[in-house]
mmCIF file of C-alpha atoms and ligand atoms in Angstrom:
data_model
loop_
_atom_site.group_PDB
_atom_site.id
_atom_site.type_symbol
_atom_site.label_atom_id
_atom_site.label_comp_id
_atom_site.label_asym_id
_atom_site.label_seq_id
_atom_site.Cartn_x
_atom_site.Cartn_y
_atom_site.Cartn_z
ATOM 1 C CA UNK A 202 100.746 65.144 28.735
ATOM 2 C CA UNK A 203 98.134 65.860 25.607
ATOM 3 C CA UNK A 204 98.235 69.440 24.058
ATOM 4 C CA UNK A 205 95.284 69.654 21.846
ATOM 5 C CA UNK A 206 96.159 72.872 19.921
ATOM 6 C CA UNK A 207 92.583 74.320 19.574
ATOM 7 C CA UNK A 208 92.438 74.777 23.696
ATOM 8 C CA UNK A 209 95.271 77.605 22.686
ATOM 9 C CA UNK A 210 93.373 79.838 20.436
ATOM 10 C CA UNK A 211 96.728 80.905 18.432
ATOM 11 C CA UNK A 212 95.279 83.097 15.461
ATOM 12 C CA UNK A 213 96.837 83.255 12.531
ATOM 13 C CA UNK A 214 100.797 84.420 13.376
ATOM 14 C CA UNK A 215 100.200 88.193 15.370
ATOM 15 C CA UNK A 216 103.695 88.600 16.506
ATOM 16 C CA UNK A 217 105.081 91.734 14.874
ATOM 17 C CA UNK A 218 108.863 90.660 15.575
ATOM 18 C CA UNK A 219 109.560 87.112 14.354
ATOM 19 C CA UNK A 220 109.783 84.052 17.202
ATOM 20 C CA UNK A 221 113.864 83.744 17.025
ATOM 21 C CA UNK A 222 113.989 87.195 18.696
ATOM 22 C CA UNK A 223 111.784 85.600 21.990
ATOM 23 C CA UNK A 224 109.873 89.016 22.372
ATOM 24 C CA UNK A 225 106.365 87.930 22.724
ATOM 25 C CA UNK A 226 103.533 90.995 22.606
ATOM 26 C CA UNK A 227 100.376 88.869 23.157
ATOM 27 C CA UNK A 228 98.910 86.779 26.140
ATOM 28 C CA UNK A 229 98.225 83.583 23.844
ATOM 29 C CA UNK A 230 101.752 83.539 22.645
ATOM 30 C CA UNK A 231 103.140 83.852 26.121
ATOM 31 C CA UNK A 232 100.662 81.033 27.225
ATOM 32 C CA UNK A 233 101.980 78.780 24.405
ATOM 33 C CA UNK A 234 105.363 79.709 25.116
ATOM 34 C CA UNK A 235 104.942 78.941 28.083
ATOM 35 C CA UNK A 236 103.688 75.143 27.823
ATOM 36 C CA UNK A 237 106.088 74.089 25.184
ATOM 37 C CA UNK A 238 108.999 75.306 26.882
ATOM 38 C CA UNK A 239 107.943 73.596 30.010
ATOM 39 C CA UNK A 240 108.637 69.932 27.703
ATOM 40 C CA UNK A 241 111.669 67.970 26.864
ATOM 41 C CA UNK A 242 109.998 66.308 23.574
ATOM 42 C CA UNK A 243 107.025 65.764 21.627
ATOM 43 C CA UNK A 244 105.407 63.175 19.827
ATOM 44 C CA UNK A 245 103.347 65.014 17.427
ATOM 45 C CA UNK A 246 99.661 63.543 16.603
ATOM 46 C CA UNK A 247 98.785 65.089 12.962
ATOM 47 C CA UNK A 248 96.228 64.384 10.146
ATOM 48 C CA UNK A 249 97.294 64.979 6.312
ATOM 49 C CA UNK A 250 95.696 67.563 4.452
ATOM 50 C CA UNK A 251 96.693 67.892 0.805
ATOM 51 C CA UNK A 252 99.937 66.148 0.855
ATOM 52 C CA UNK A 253 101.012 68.658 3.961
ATOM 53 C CA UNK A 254 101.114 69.570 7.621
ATOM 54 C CA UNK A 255 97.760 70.705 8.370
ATOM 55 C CA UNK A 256 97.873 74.504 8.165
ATOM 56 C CA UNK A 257 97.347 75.224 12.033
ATOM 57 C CA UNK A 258 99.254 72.783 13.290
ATOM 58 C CA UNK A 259 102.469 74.842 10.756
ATOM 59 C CA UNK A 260 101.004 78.093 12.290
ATOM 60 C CA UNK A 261 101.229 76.884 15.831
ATOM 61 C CA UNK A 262 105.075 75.675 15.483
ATOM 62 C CA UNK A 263 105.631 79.249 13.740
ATOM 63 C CA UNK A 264 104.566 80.829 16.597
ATOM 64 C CA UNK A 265 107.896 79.938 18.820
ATOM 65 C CA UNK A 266 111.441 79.170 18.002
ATOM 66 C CA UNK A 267 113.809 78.343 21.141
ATOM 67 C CA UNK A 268 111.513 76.320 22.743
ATOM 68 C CA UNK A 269 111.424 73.965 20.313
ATOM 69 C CA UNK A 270 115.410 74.074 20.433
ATOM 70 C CA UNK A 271 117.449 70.996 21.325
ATOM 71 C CA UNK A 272 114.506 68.814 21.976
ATOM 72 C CA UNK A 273 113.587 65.269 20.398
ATOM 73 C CA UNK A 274 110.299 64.668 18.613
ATOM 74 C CA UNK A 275 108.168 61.430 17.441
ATOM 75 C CA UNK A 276 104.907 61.198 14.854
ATOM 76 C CA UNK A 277 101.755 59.787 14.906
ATOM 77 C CA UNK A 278 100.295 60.266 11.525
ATOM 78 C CA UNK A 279 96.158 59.568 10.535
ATOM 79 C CA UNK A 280 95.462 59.930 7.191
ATOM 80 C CA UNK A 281 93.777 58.016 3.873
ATOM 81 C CA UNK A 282 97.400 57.299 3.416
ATOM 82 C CA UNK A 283 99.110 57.442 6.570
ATOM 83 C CA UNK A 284 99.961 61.028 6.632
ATOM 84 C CA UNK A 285 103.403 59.786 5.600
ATOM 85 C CA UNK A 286 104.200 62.700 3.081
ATOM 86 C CA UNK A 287 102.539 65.520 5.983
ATOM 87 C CA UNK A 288 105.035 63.776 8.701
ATOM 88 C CA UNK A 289 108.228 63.793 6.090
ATOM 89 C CA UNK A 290 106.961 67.721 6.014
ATOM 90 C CA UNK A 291 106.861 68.049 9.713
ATOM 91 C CA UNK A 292 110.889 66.800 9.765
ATOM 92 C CA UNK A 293 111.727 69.592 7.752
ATOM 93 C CA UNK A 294 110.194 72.195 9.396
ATOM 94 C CA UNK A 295 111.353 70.701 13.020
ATOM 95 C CA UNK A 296 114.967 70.330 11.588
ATOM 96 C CA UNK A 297 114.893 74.183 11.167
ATOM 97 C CA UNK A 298 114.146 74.787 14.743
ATOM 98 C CA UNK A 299 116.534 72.205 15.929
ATOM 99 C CA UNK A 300 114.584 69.600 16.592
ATOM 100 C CA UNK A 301 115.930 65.960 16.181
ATOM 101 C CA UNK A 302 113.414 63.680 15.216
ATOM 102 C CA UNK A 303 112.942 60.006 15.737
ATOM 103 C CA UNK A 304 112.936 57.860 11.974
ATOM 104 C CA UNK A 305 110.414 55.648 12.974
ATOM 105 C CA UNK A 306 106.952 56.797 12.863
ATOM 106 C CA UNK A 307 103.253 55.751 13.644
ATOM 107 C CA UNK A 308 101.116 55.642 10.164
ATOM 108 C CA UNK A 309 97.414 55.676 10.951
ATOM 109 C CA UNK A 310 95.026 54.609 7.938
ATOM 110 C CA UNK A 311 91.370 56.214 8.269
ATOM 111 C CA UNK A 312 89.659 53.869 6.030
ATOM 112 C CA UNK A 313 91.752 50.920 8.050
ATOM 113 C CA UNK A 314 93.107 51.940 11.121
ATOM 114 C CA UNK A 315 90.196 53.361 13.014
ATOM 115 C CA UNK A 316 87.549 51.269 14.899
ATOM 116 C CA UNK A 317 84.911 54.135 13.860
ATOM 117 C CA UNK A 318 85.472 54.131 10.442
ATOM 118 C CA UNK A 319 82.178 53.652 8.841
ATOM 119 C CA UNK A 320 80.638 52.262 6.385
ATOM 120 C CA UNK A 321 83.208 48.879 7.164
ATOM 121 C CA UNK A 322 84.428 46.782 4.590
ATOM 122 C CA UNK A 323 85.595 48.071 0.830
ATOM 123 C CA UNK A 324 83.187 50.833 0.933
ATOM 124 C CA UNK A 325 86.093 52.146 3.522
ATOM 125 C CA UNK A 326 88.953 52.211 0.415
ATOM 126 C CA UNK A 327 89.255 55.848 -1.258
ATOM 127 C CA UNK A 328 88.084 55.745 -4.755
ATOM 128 C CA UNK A 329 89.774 54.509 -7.053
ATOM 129 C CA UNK A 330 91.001 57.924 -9.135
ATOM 130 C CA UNK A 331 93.456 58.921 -5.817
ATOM 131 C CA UNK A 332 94.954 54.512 -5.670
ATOM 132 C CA UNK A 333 95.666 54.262 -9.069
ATOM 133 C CA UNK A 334 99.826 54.505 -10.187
ATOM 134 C CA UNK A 335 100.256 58.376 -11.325
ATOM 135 C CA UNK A 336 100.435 59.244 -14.803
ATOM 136 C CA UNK A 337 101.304 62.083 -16.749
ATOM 137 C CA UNK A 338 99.085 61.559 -19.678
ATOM 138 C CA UNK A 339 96.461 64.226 -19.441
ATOM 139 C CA UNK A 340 99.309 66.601 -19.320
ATOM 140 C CA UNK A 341 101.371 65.112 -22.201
ATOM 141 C CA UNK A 342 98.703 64.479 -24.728
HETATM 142 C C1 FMN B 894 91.026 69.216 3.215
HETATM 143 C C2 FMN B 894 91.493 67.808 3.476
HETATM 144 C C3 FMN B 894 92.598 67.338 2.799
HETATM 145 C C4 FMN B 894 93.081 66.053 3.047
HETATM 146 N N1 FMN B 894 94.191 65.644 2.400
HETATM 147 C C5 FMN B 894 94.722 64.425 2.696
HETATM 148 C C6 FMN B 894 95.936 64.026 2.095
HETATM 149 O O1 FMN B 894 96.539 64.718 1.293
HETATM 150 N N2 FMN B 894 96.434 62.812 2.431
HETATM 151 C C7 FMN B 894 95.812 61.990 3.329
HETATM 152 O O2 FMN B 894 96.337 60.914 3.606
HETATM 153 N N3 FMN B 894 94.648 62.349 3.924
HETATM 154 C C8 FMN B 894 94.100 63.545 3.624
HETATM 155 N N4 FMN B 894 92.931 63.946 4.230
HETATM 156 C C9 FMN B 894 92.297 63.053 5.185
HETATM 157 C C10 FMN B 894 92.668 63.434 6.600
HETATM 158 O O3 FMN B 894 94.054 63.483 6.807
HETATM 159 C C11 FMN B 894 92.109 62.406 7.580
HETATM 160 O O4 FMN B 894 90.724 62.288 7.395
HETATM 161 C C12 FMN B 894 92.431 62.793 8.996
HETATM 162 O O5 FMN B 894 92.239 61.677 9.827
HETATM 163 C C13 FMN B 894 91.565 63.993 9.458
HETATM 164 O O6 FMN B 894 91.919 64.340 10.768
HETATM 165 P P1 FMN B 894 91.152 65.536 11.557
HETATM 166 O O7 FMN B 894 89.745 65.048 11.736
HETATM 167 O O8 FMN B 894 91.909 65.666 12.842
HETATM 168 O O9 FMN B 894 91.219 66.748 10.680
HETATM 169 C C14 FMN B 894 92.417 65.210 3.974
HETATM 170 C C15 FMN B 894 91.290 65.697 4.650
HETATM 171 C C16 FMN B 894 90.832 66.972 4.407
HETATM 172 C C17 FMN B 894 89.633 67.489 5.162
#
């Protein structure tokens, strides 16, 4: 079953007491609680922004801690580069909370991968400055 995070509302973390002691003071927690607790897994569905887990998507798992507990968990990452480096975040955080996670993983290109992508052809390809091999030589000169 889809959870689209924005349907939840979470603001930035409100708890006052942190999510390992369960004690929940507002409605939209309770409600999230409530809907990850009632799964046995998750295959999480994330975009990439700066090299990371987007910041609500982190805010939302912060939120909870047991019912993430003992469960399994998958990726789909869409990106300009696959969202590889957000998804290899995502494992660390999950590991934390007890979540085993599955090694292979979906890698969605934007500029490739996406039947909407517009304009088509090599106008699609990020420039040029974020493909080429890194260097250090504006730092070392
Ligand atoms: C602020 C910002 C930072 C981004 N940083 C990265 C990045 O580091 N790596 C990457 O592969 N894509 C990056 N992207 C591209 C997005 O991951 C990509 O467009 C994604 O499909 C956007 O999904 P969304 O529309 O659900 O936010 C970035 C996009 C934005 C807006």
């Amino acid at each position: 079953m889809p959870v689209a995070l924005g349907r939840f509302g979470l603001p930035h973390l409100d708890e006052p007491a942190p999510a390992a002691f369960g004690v929940y003071r507002h409605e939209h927690t309770r409600t999230w609680s409530d809907t990850i607790a009632g799964f046995d897994g998750f295959v999480f569905v994330t975009p990439e922004y700066n090299a990371s887990v987007p910041g609500p998507l982190k805010n939302a798992i912060d939120y909870l801690h047991a019912e993430w507990a003992h469960k399994a968990a998958g990726f789909v990452g869409h990106g300009a580069h696959g969202a590889t480096r957000a998804v290899e975040h995502l494992r660390g955080i999950l590991a934390e909370l007890r979540v085993a996670t599955v090694s292979s993983q979906v890698a969605l290109n934007v500029f490739t991968d996406s039947p909407s992508s517009t304009p088509p052809g090599p106008a699609r390809s990020p420039p040029a400055s974020t493909r080429s091999p890194p260097s250090t030589s504006s730092w070392t000169t």
